[in-house]
Amino acid sequence: MNELCILQDDVPPVPNQVAFAIIEEELGQPLERLFSKISSETIAAASLGQVYRATLRETGEDVAIKVQRPGIEPIIYRDLFLFRTLASFLNGISLQKLGCNAELIVDEFSEKLLEELDYTLEATNIEDFLENFKDDPTVKIPQVYKQLSGSRVLVMEWIDGIRCTNPQAIKEAGIDVEGFLTVGVSAALRQLLEFGLFHGGPHPGNIFAMRDGRIAYVDFGNVAVLSQQNKQILIDAVVHAVNEDYAEMANDFTRLGFLASGTDVAPIIPALEAIWQNSAGKGLADFNFWSVTGKFNQLVYNYPIRIPERFSLVIRSLLTQEGICLTLKPDFKFLEVAYPYVAKRLLTDPNPALRERLIQIQAYYLNEQQQRHQQYYQSLFQEQVVYSYRVLPQVVEDRR
């Protein structure tokens, strides 16, 4: 968790005069005409840009100004070209040994990274998230000022909350930690299962705890988009995992693009079973994504599996959010909190196929409970038989 924060935030900023010149060039006006105040130091600095706090002259509202690093675009293009060249050189080995296309992996990564260089796309992403969560009182998405934004500058509402990089401050502020984490899990699941638009970079510095218990997100340059079909396949995979149907689970991997079409899934089925049994053997309440991901990484080297870029963002996001939960509350049960939302989502969805999936999960649990009861009564009956066979004759003999 700490290393991830360092990678994201601990980057030396460019000098103010350079950054301010970019803002003025992008917006076409002097800073003092637009802002009555702007911080002399950066609030955050990352590899692609840095952030200042400012006050709008016209309205007095506090805003965050995100400005792109000068000259970063040609550097990114150069590095991506070198990666692509290396991928072309290694592609034959990658296809033969790992069953994955190295060029395709680099291309998918490049596409997402280049999107982050255009702040107008991020502004659109913010508007989409605002629309999705407009009726949710537990989630705060900052307003974006598109008239004060461009391809290299983004101005948005200032979020006055506590970063999840500072768990002690969250607790000292009197925020209900468990309530806040429950809100966060629900918000993440809505993005994944309801909207199909998922925050792809929720490292602890991008998630804030508001003092009223709401969760707030910033930095929308990297988002994952999931189709309705992919959302349904993901739910299928969960159902098959819960039902311990590993053959169908392997087929889900093919449908999601983790395996090439036509791949023989037979060798992968026992490996999936071993991973799931090991990780969820004590029950879903004790399941954690870190454990499963670590074991799943071994499959990537042993079988022809590749992780599509959109799902790598989803996996990274779930891992990060679970990490935040465990940092704030070490005994927090992610799936235990997630299950009621998933059940409600499946029950209320207008799609009958999703309701059918919930019935399958419930049927599994009912069958599991029935088996446990049957085993209990069978064991009890056997004990009574043994008692009758061994003990009663002796009791009768003693009474004689």
Short mmCIF file of C-alpha atoms in Angstrom, two decimals:
data_model
loop_
_atom_site.label_atom_id
_atom_site.label_comp_id
_atom_site.label_asym_id
_atom_site.label_seq_id
_atom_site.Cartn_x
_atom_site.Cartn_y
_atom_site.Cartn_z
CA MET A 1 0.00 0.00 0.00
CA ASN A 2 2.75 2.45 0.97
CA GLU A 3 4.83 1.65 -2.11
CA LEU A 4 1.81 2.24 -4.35
CA CYS A 5 1.31 5.66 -2.78
CA ILE A 6 4.98 6.50 -3.36
CA LEU A 7 4.76 5.55 -7.03
CA GLN A 8 1.66 7.70 -7.51
CA ASP A 9 2.40 10.82 -5.49
CA ASP A 10 6.05 11.14 -4.55
CA VAL A 11 7.24 12.72 -7.83
CA PRO A 12 9.17 16.04 -7.81
CA PRO A 13 6.97 18.82 -9.26
CA VAL A 14 8.05 21.12 -12.08
CA PRO A 15 8.68 24.77 -11.06
CA ASN A 16 5.59 26.93 -10.51
CA GLN A 17 6.43 29.43 -13.23
CA VAL A 18 6.52 26.62 -15.79
CA ALA A 19 3.23 25.10 -14.61
CA PHE A 20 1.50 28.51 -14.37
CA ALA A 21 2.62 29.38 -17.89
CA ILE A 22 0.95 26.19 -19.18
CA ILE A 23 -2.30 27.10 -17.37
CA GLU A 24 -2.33 30.59 -18.90
CA GLU A 25 -1.49 29.26 -22.36
CA GLU A 26 -4.20 26.60 -22.19
CA LEU A 27 -6.93 28.89 -20.82
CA GLY A 28 -5.90 31.98 -22.77
CA GLN A 29 -6.07 34.34 -19.78
CA PRO A 30 -3.75 35.53 -16.99
CA LEU A 31 -4.04 33.57 -13.76
CA GLU A 32 -5.02 36.62 -11.69
CA ARG A 33 -8.04 37.22 -13.90
CA LEU A 34 -9.42 33.73 -13.24
CA PHE A 35 -8.21 32.97 -9.72
CA SER A 36 -8.06 35.24 -6.67
CA LYS A 37 -5.67 32.84 -4.97
CA ILE A 38 -3.50 29.89 -5.98
CA SER A 39 -1.27 27.77 -3.75
CA SER A 40 2.45 28.41 -3.93
CA GLU A 41 3.14 24.70 -3.52
CA THR A 42 1.67 21.71 -5.31
CA ILE A 43 -0.92 19.67 -3.42
CA ALA A 44 0.11 16.52 -5.30
CA ALA A 45 2.57 15.65 -8.05
CA ALA A 46 2.55 12.50 -10.18
CA SER A 47 4.32 11.27 -13.28
CA LEU A 48 1.92 12.93 -15.74
CA GLY A 49 0.96 16.11 -13.90
CA GLN A 50 0.61 18.08 -10.68
CA VAL A 51 -2.20 19.71 -8.71
CA TYR A 52 -2.66 23.16 -7.14
CA ARG A 53 -5.39 24.52 -4.89
CA ALA A 54 -6.99 27.78 -6.01
CA THR A 55 -10.00 30.05 -5.49
CA LEU A 56 -12.17 31.20 -8.38
CA ARG A 57 -12.26 34.99 -8.60
CA GLU A 58 -15.80 35.11 -9.93
CA THR A 59 -17.55 32.83 -7.40
CA GLY A 60 -15.10 32.39 -4.51
CA GLU A 61 -15.28 28.60 -4.85
CA ASP A 62 -12.23 26.52 -3.98
CA VAL A 63 -10.99 24.39 -6.86
CA ALA A 64 -8.21 21.98 -7.75
CA ILE A 65 -6.15 22.76 -10.85
CA LYS A 66 -4.52 19.77 -12.51
CA VAL A 67 -1.81 20.73 -14.99
CA GLN A 68 0.12 18.40 -17.25
CA ARG A 69 3.90 18.17 -17.07
CA PRO A 70 5.59 20.03 -19.92
CA GLY A 71 7.09 17.82 -22.62
CA ILE A 72 5.60 14.63 -21.19
CA GLU A 73 3.80 13.64 -24.41
CA PRO A 74 6.89 13.03 -26.60
CA ILE A 75 8.53 11.14 -23.72
CA ILE A 76 5.49 8.87 -23.43
CA TYR A 77 5.42 8.26 -27.19
CA ARG A 78 9.13 7.45 -27.18
CA ASP A 79 8.82 4.99 -24.31
CA LEU A 80 5.77 3.32 -25.84
CA PHE A 81 7.61 2.96 -29.15
CA LEU A 82 10.49 1.24 -27.35
CA PHE A 83 8.07 -1.05 -25.50
CA ARG A 84 6.31 -1.90 -28.76
CA THR A 85 9.63 -2.68 -30.45
CA LEU A 86 10.62 -4.96 -27.58
CA ALA A 87 7.18 -6.62 -27.68
CA SER A 88 7.58 -7.31 -31.41
CA PHE A 89 10.95 -8.91 -30.73
CA LEU A 90 9.55 -11.10 -27.94
CA ASN A 91 6.15 -11.83 -29.46
CA GLY A 92 7.11 -15.22 -30.92
CA ILE A 93 8.42 -16.43 -27.57
CA SER A 94 5.43 -14.94 -25.76
CA LEU A 95 2.96 -16.73 -28.04
CA GLN A 96 4.82 -20.03 -27.83
CA LYS A 97 5.64 -20.11 -24.12
CA LEU A 98 2.80 -18.10 -22.56
CA GLY A 99 0.13 -18.26 -25.23
CA CYS A 100 -0.34 -14.48 -25.17
CA ASN A 101 0.32 -11.71 -27.66
CA ALA A 102 2.92 -9.31 -26.24
CA GLU A 103 2.19 -6.72 -28.93
CA LEU A 104 -1.51 -6.73 -28.08
CA ILE A 105 -0.77 -6.28 -24.37
CA VAL A 106 1.45 -3.26 -25.08
CA ASP A 107 -1.14 -1.82 -27.48
CA GLU A 108 -3.91 -2.05 -24.87
CA PHE A 109 -1.68 -0.47 -22.23
CA SER A 110 -0.64 2.29 -24.64
CA GLU A 111 -4.22 3.13 -25.52
CA LYS A 112 -5.17 3.67 -21.87
CA LEU A 113 -2.03 5.68 -21.10
CA LEU A 114 -2.50 8.00 -24.09
CA GLU A 115 -6.08 8.64 -23.01
CA GLU A 116 -4.73 10.00 -19.73
CA LEU A 117 -2.78 12.66 -21.63
CA ASP A 118 -5.99 14.31 -22.84
CA TYR A 119 -7.67 16.04 -19.91
CA THR A 120 -10.82 16.72 -21.97
CA LEU A 121 -11.47 12.97 -21.84
CA GLU A 122 -11.04 13.03 -18.06
CA ALA A 123 -13.53 15.91 -17.84
CA THR A 124 -16.03 13.78 -19.76
CA ASN A 125 -15.36 10.86 -17.42
CA ILE A 126 -16.12 13.09 -14.42
CA GLU A 127 -19.41 14.15 -15.98
CA ASP A 128 -20.32 10.50 -16.55
CA PHE A 129 -19.58 9.64 -12.90
CA LEU A 130 -21.57 12.67 -11.76
CA GLU A 131 -24.54 11.44 -13.76
CA ASN A 132 -24.21 7.88 -12.44
CA PHE A 133 -24.06 8.91 -8.78
CA LYS A 134 -26.36 11.95 -8.91
CA ASP A 135 -28.98 10.25 -6.71
CA ASP A 136 -26.54 8.58 -4.32
CA PRO A 137 -26.13 10.64 -1.11
CA THR A 138 -23.20 8.49 0.05
CA VAL A 139 -20.84 9.27 -2.86
CA LYS A 140 -19.18 12.60 -3.69
CA ILE A 141 -17.94 13.28 -7.22
CA PRO A 142 -16.34 16.72 -7.79
CA GLN A 143 -17.93 19.18 -10.20
CA VAL A 144 -15.81 19.87 -13.28
CA TYR A 145 -15.40 23.34 -14.81
CA LYS A 146 -15.13 22.49 -18.49
CA GLN A 147 -15.04 26.17 -19.51
CA LEU A 148 -11.81 26.47 -17.50
CA SER A 149 -10.31 23.22 -18.75
CA GLY A 150 -8.44 22.02 -21.82
CA SER A 151 -6.32 19.13 -23.03
CA ARG A 152 -3.51 19.97 -20.55
CA VAL A 153 -5.41 21.70 -17.73
CA LEU A 154 -8.36 20.45 -15.69
CA VAL A 155 -10.21 22.54 -13.09
CA MET A 156 -12.57 20.76 -10.70
CA GLU A 157 -14.24 21.27 -7.36
CA TRP A 158 -11.93 21.08 -4.34
CA ILE A 159 -12.61 18.02 -2.19
CA ASP A 160 -12.30 18.89 1.49
CA GLY A 161 -11.88 15.40 2.88
CA ILE A 162 -9.27 13.12 4.38
CA ARG A 163 -7.19 10.99 2.06
CA CYS A 164 -7.21 7.26 2.67
CA THR A 165 -3.42 7.49 2.87
CA ASN A 166 -4.01 8.82 6.41
CA PRO A 167 -6.11 6.20 8.24
CA GLN A 168 -5.24 7.65 11.65
CA ALA A 169 -6.71 11.04 10.70
CA ILE A 170 -9.89 9.32 9.50
CA LYS A 171 -10.33 7.63 12.87
CA GLU A 172 -9.46 10.80 14.81
CA ALA A 173 -12.09 12.75 12.82
CA GLY A 174 -14.77 10.53 14.38
CA ILE A 175 -15.81 9.03 11.06
CA ASP A 176 -17.63 5.71 11.35
CA VAL A 177 -14.94 3.55 9.73
CA GLU A 178 -17.09 0.49 9.11
CA GLY A 179 -19.89 2.63 7.69
CA PHE A 180 -17.43 4.43 5.41
CA LEU A 181 -15.96 1.16 4.16
CA THR A 182 -19.42 -0.27 3.52
CA VAL A 183 -20.24 2.82 1.46
CA GLY A 184 -16.99 2.32 -0.49
CA VAL A 185 -17.71 -1.33 -1.25
CA SER A 186 -21.23 -0.46 -2.42
CA ALA A 187 -19.91 2.35 -4.65
CA ALA A 188 -17.32 0.04 -6.21
CA LEU A 189 -19.90 -2.66 -6.90
CA ARG A 190 -22.29 -0.15 -8.47
CA GLN A 191 -19.52 0.91 -10.84
CA LEU A 192 -18.72 -2.67 -11.75
CA LEU A 193 -22.15 -4.33 -11.92
CA GLU A 194 -24.58 -1.47 -12.52
CA PHE A 195 -22.88 1.27 -14.54
CA GLY A 196 -20.15 -0.65 -16.33
CA LEU A 197 -17.94 2.43 -15.83
CA PHE A 198 -15.25 1.72 -13.28
CA HIS A 199 -12.66 3.99 -11.63
CA GLY A 200 -9.43 2.41 -12.84
CA GLY A 201 -7.00 4.17 -10.51
CA PRO A 202 -8.42 4.24 -6.98
CA HIS A 203 -5.13 4.27 -5.10
CA PRO A 204 -5.43 5.58 -1.52
CA GLY A 205 -4.47 9.12 -2.59
CA ASN A 206 -7.45 9.28 -4.96
CA ILE A 207 -10.10 8.28 -2.41
CA PHE A 208 -11.23 10.62 0.37
CA ALA A 209 -13.30 10.12 3.50
CA MET A 210 -15.67 13.06 3.92
CA ARG A 211 -16.42 14.08 7.49
CA ASP A 212 -20.09 13.21 7.02
CA GLY A 213 -19.19 9.61 6.10
CA ARG A 214 -19.40 9.94 2.32
CA ILE A 215 -16.73 8.57 0.01
CA ALA A 216 -15.21 10.93 -2.57
CA TYR A 217 -13.22 10.10 -5.70
CA VAL A 218 -10.74 12.21 -7.66
CA ASP A 219 -8.54 11.56 -10.71
CA PHE A 220 -10.73 10.09 -13.45
CA GLY A 221 -8.10 9.83 -16.17
CA ASN A 222 -8.09 6.06 -16.07
CA VAL A 223 -11.47 4.35 -16.22
CA ALA A 224 -12.53 0.87 -17.30
CA VAL A 225 -15.63 0.31 -19.41
CA LEU A 226 -17.44 -3.03 -19.18
CA SER A 227 -20.13 -4.07 -21.62
CA GLN A 228 -23.45 -5.51 -20.46
CA GLN A 229 -22.30 -8.88 -21.76
CA ASN A 230 -19.07 -8.76 -19.77
CA LYS A 231 -20.97 -7.79 -16.61
CA GLN A 232 -23.21 -10.81 -17.02
CA ILE A 233 -20.26 -13.13 -17.66
CA LEU A 234 -18.56 -11.83 -14.51
CA ILE A 235 -21.68 -12.66 -12.52
CA ASP A 236 -21.74 -16.07 -14.21
CA ALA A 237 -18.16 -16.62 -13.07
CA VAL A 238 -19.12 -15.75 -9.48
CA VAL A 239 -22.06 -18.17 -9.61
CA HIS A 240 -19.88 -20.94 -11.03
CA ALA A 241 -17.21 -20.29 -8.39
CA VAL A 242 -19.76 -20.42 -5.56
CA ASN A 243 -21.29 -23.57 -7.06
CA GLU A 244 -17.79 -25.04 -7.49
CA ASP A 245 -18.44 -25.60 -11.20
CA TYR A 246 -14.84 -25.17 -12.32
CA ALA A 247 -15.40 -26.40 -15.88
CA GLU A 248 -17.90 -23.61 -16.52
CA MET A 249 -15.63 -21.20 -14.66
CA ALA A 250 -12.86 -22.02 -17.17
CA ASN A 251 -15.29 -21.42 -20.02
CA ASP A 252 -16.12 -18.03 -18.49
CA PHE A 253 -12.42 -17.17 -18.74
CA THR A 254 -12.58 -17.85 -22.48
CA ARG A 255 -15.71 -15.72 -22.89
CA LEU A 256 -14.03 -12.84 -21.02
CA GLY A 257 -10.92 -13.00 -23.18
CA PHE A 258 -8.50 -14.44 -20.61
CA LEU A 259 -8.10 -17.49 -22.87
CA ALA A 260 -8.01 -17.54 -26.66
CA SER A 261 -11.06 -19.01 -28.36
CA GLY A 262 -10.62 -22.74 -28.92
CA THR A 263 -8.14 -23.20 -26.06
CA ASP A 264 -8.37 -26.59 -24.36
CA VAL A 265 -9.54 -25.68 -20.85
CA ALA A 266 -9.27 -29.21 -19.43
CA PRO A 267 -5.75 -28.73 -17.94
CA ILE A 268 -6.81 -25.45 -16.32
CA ILE A 269 -9.84 -26.82 -14.45
CA PRO A 270 -7.88 -28.60 -11.66
CA ALA A 271 -5.73 -25.49 -11.16
CA LEU A 272 -8.81 -23.28 -10.77
CA GLU A 273 -10.27 -25.76 -8.30
CA ALA A 274 -7.07 -25.76 -6.24
CA ILE A 275 -6.95 -21.96 -6.14
CA TRP A 276 -10.59 -21.57 -5.14
CA GLN A 277 -10.61 -24.38 -2.57
CA ASN A 278 -7.47 -22.98 -0.99
CA SER A 279 -8.72 -19.39 -0.91
CA ALA A 280 -12.37 -19.90 -0.02
CA GLY A 281 -12.12 -23.16 1.88
CA LYS A 282 -12.97 -21.51 5.19
CA GLY A 283 -16.00 -19.78 3.68
CA LEU A 284 -16.64 -16.73 1.54
CA ALA A 285 -16.46 -14.42 4.55
CA ASP A 286 -12.72 -15.15 4.83
CA PHE A 287 -12.09 -14.79 1.10
CA ASN A 288 -9.65 -12.06 0.04
CA PHE A 289 -8.59 -10.83 -3.39
CA TRP A 290 -4.89 -10.57 -2.51
CA SER A 291 -4.68 -14.29 -1.83
CA VAL A 292 -6.52 -15.29 -5.00
CA THR A 293 -4.59 -12.86 -7.22
CA GLY A 294 -1.25 -14.11 -5.95
CA LYS A 295 -2.20 -17.69 -6.78
CA PHE A 296 -3.81 -16.71 -10.09
CA ASN A 297 -0.56 -15.04 -11.19
CA GLN A 298 1.03 -18.48 -11.24
CA LEU A 299 -1.57 -19.63 -13.76
CA VAL A 300 -0.47 -16.89 -16.15
CA TYR A 301 2.99 -18.48 -16.32
CA ASN A 302 1.81 -22.07 -16.50
CA TYR A 303 -1.12 -21.73 -18.91
CA PRO A 304 -1.93 -19.62 -22.01
CA ILE A 305 -3.73 -16.92 -20.04
CA ARG A 306 -3.60 -13.19 -20.71
CA ILE A 307 -5.39 -10.52 -18.69
CA PRO A 308 -7.26 -8.01 -20.89
CA GLU A 309 -6.43 -4.40 -20.04
CA ARG A 310 -9.96 -3.54 -18.87
CA PHE A 311 -9.90 -6.43 -16.40
CA SER A 312 -6.41 -5.63 -15.17
CA LEU A 313 -7.84 -2.23 -14.18
CA VAL A 314 -10.77 -3.90 -12.41
CA ILE A 315 -8.47 -6.34 -10.59
CA ARG A 316 -6.10 -3.56 -9.55
CA SER A 317 -9.01 -1.46 -8.35
CA LEU A 318 -10.51 -4.28 -6.26
CA LEU A 319 -7.11 -5.10 -4.76
CA THR A 320 -6.50 -1.47 -3.86
CA GLN A 321 -9.91 -0.98 -2.31
CA GLU A 322 -9.63 -4.20 -0.33
CA GLY A 323 -6.21 -2.98 0.85
CA ILE A 324 -7.74 0.31 2.01
CA CYS A 325 -10.44 -1.61 3.87
CA LEU A 326 -7.92 -3.84 5.65
CA THR A 327 -5.69 -0.86 6.49
CA LEU A 328 -8.57 0.94 8.18
CA LYS A 329 -10.13 -2.19 9.70
CA PRO A 330 -7.94 -5.33 9.64
CA ASP A 331 -10.87 -7.69 10.32
CA PHE A 332 -13.08 -6.17 7.59
CA LYS A 333 -14.82 -8.86 5.49
CA PHE A 334 -15.04 -7.48 1.94
CA LEU A 335 -17.28 -10.18 0.47
CA GLU A 336 -19.44 -10.37 3.57
CA VAL A 337 -20.30 -6.70 3.03
CA ALA A 338 -20.58 -7.10 -0.74
CA TYR A 339 -23.01 -10.02 -0.74
CA PRO A 340 -26.17 -8.11 0.37
CA TYR A 341 -25.62 -5.54 -2.38
CA VAL A 342 -25.04 -8.22 -5.02
CA ALA A 343 -28.19 -10.07 -3.93
CA LYS A 344 -30.25 -6.87 -4.02
CA ARG A 345 -28.78 -5.96 -7.40
CA LEU A 346 -29.65 -9.32 -8.90
CA LEU A 347 -33.15 -9.34 -7.41
CA THR A 348 -34.10 -5.86 -8.61
CA ASP A 349 -32.46 -5.94 -12.04
CA PRO A 350 -35.00 -5.94 -14.89
CA ASN A 351 -32.90 -8.54 -16.69
CA PRO A 352 -34.45 -11.98 -15.88
CA ALA A 353 -31.10 -13.68 -16.57
CA LEU A 354 -29.54 -11.91 -13.57
CA ARG A 355 -32.38 -12.97 -11.27
CA GLU A 356 -31.87 -16.54 -12.47
CA ARG A 357 -28.22 -16.30 -11.43
CA LEU A 358 -29.23 -15.29 -7.90
CA ILE A 359 -31.59 -18.27 -7.73
CA GLN A 360 -28.66 -20.52 -8.67
CA ILE A 361 -26.55 -19.09 -5.84
CA GLN A 362 -29.39 -19.44 -3.32
CA ALA A 363 -30.06 -22.99 -4.53
CA TYR A 364 -26.43 -23.83 -3.93
CA TYR A 365 -26.53 -22.51 -0.38
CA LEU A 366 -29.83 -24.25 0.37
CA ASN A 367 -28.43 -27.50 -1.00
CA GLU A 368 -25.27 -27.01 1.05
CA GLN A 369 -27.33 -26.41 4.21
CA GLN A 370 -29.52 -29.42 3.44
CA GLN A 371 -26.43 -31.60 3.04
CA ARG A 372 -25.04 -30.36 6.34
CA HIS A 373 -28.33 -31.10 8.10
CA GLN A 374 -28.51 -34.51 6.46
CA GLN A 375 -24.94 -35.30 7.52
CA TYR A 376 -25.72 -34.13 11.05
CA TYR A 377 -28.82 -36.31 11.42
CA GLN A 378 -27.08 -39.23 9.75
CA SER A 379 -24.21 -38.90 12.20
CA LEU A 380 -26.66 -38.59 15.09
CA PHE A 381 -28.54 -41.70 13.92
CA GLN A 382 -25.30 -43.67 13.61
CA GLU A 383 -24.33 -42.66 17.15
CA GLN A 384 -27.72 -43.85 18.42
CA VAL A 385 -27.30 -47.17 16.60
CA VAL A 386 -23.84 -47.64 18.08
CA TYR A 387 -25.20 -46.73 21.51
CA SER A 388 -28.06 -49.22 21.17
CA TYR A 389 -25.76 -51.97 19.93
CA ARG A 390 -22.96 -51.53 22.48
CA VAL A 391 -24.49 -49.99 25.57
CA LEU A 392 -28.07 -51.21 25.89
CA PRO A 393 -27.21 -54.94 26.18
CA GLN A 394 -24.87 -54.10 29.05
CA VAL A 395 -27.57 -52.01 30.76
CA VAL A 396 -30.06 -54.89 30.45
CA GLU A 397 -27.49 -57.36 31.79
CA ASP A 398 -26.72 -55.11 34.78
CA ARG A 399 -30.41 -54.87 35.66
CA ARG A 400 -30.66 -58.65 35.78
#
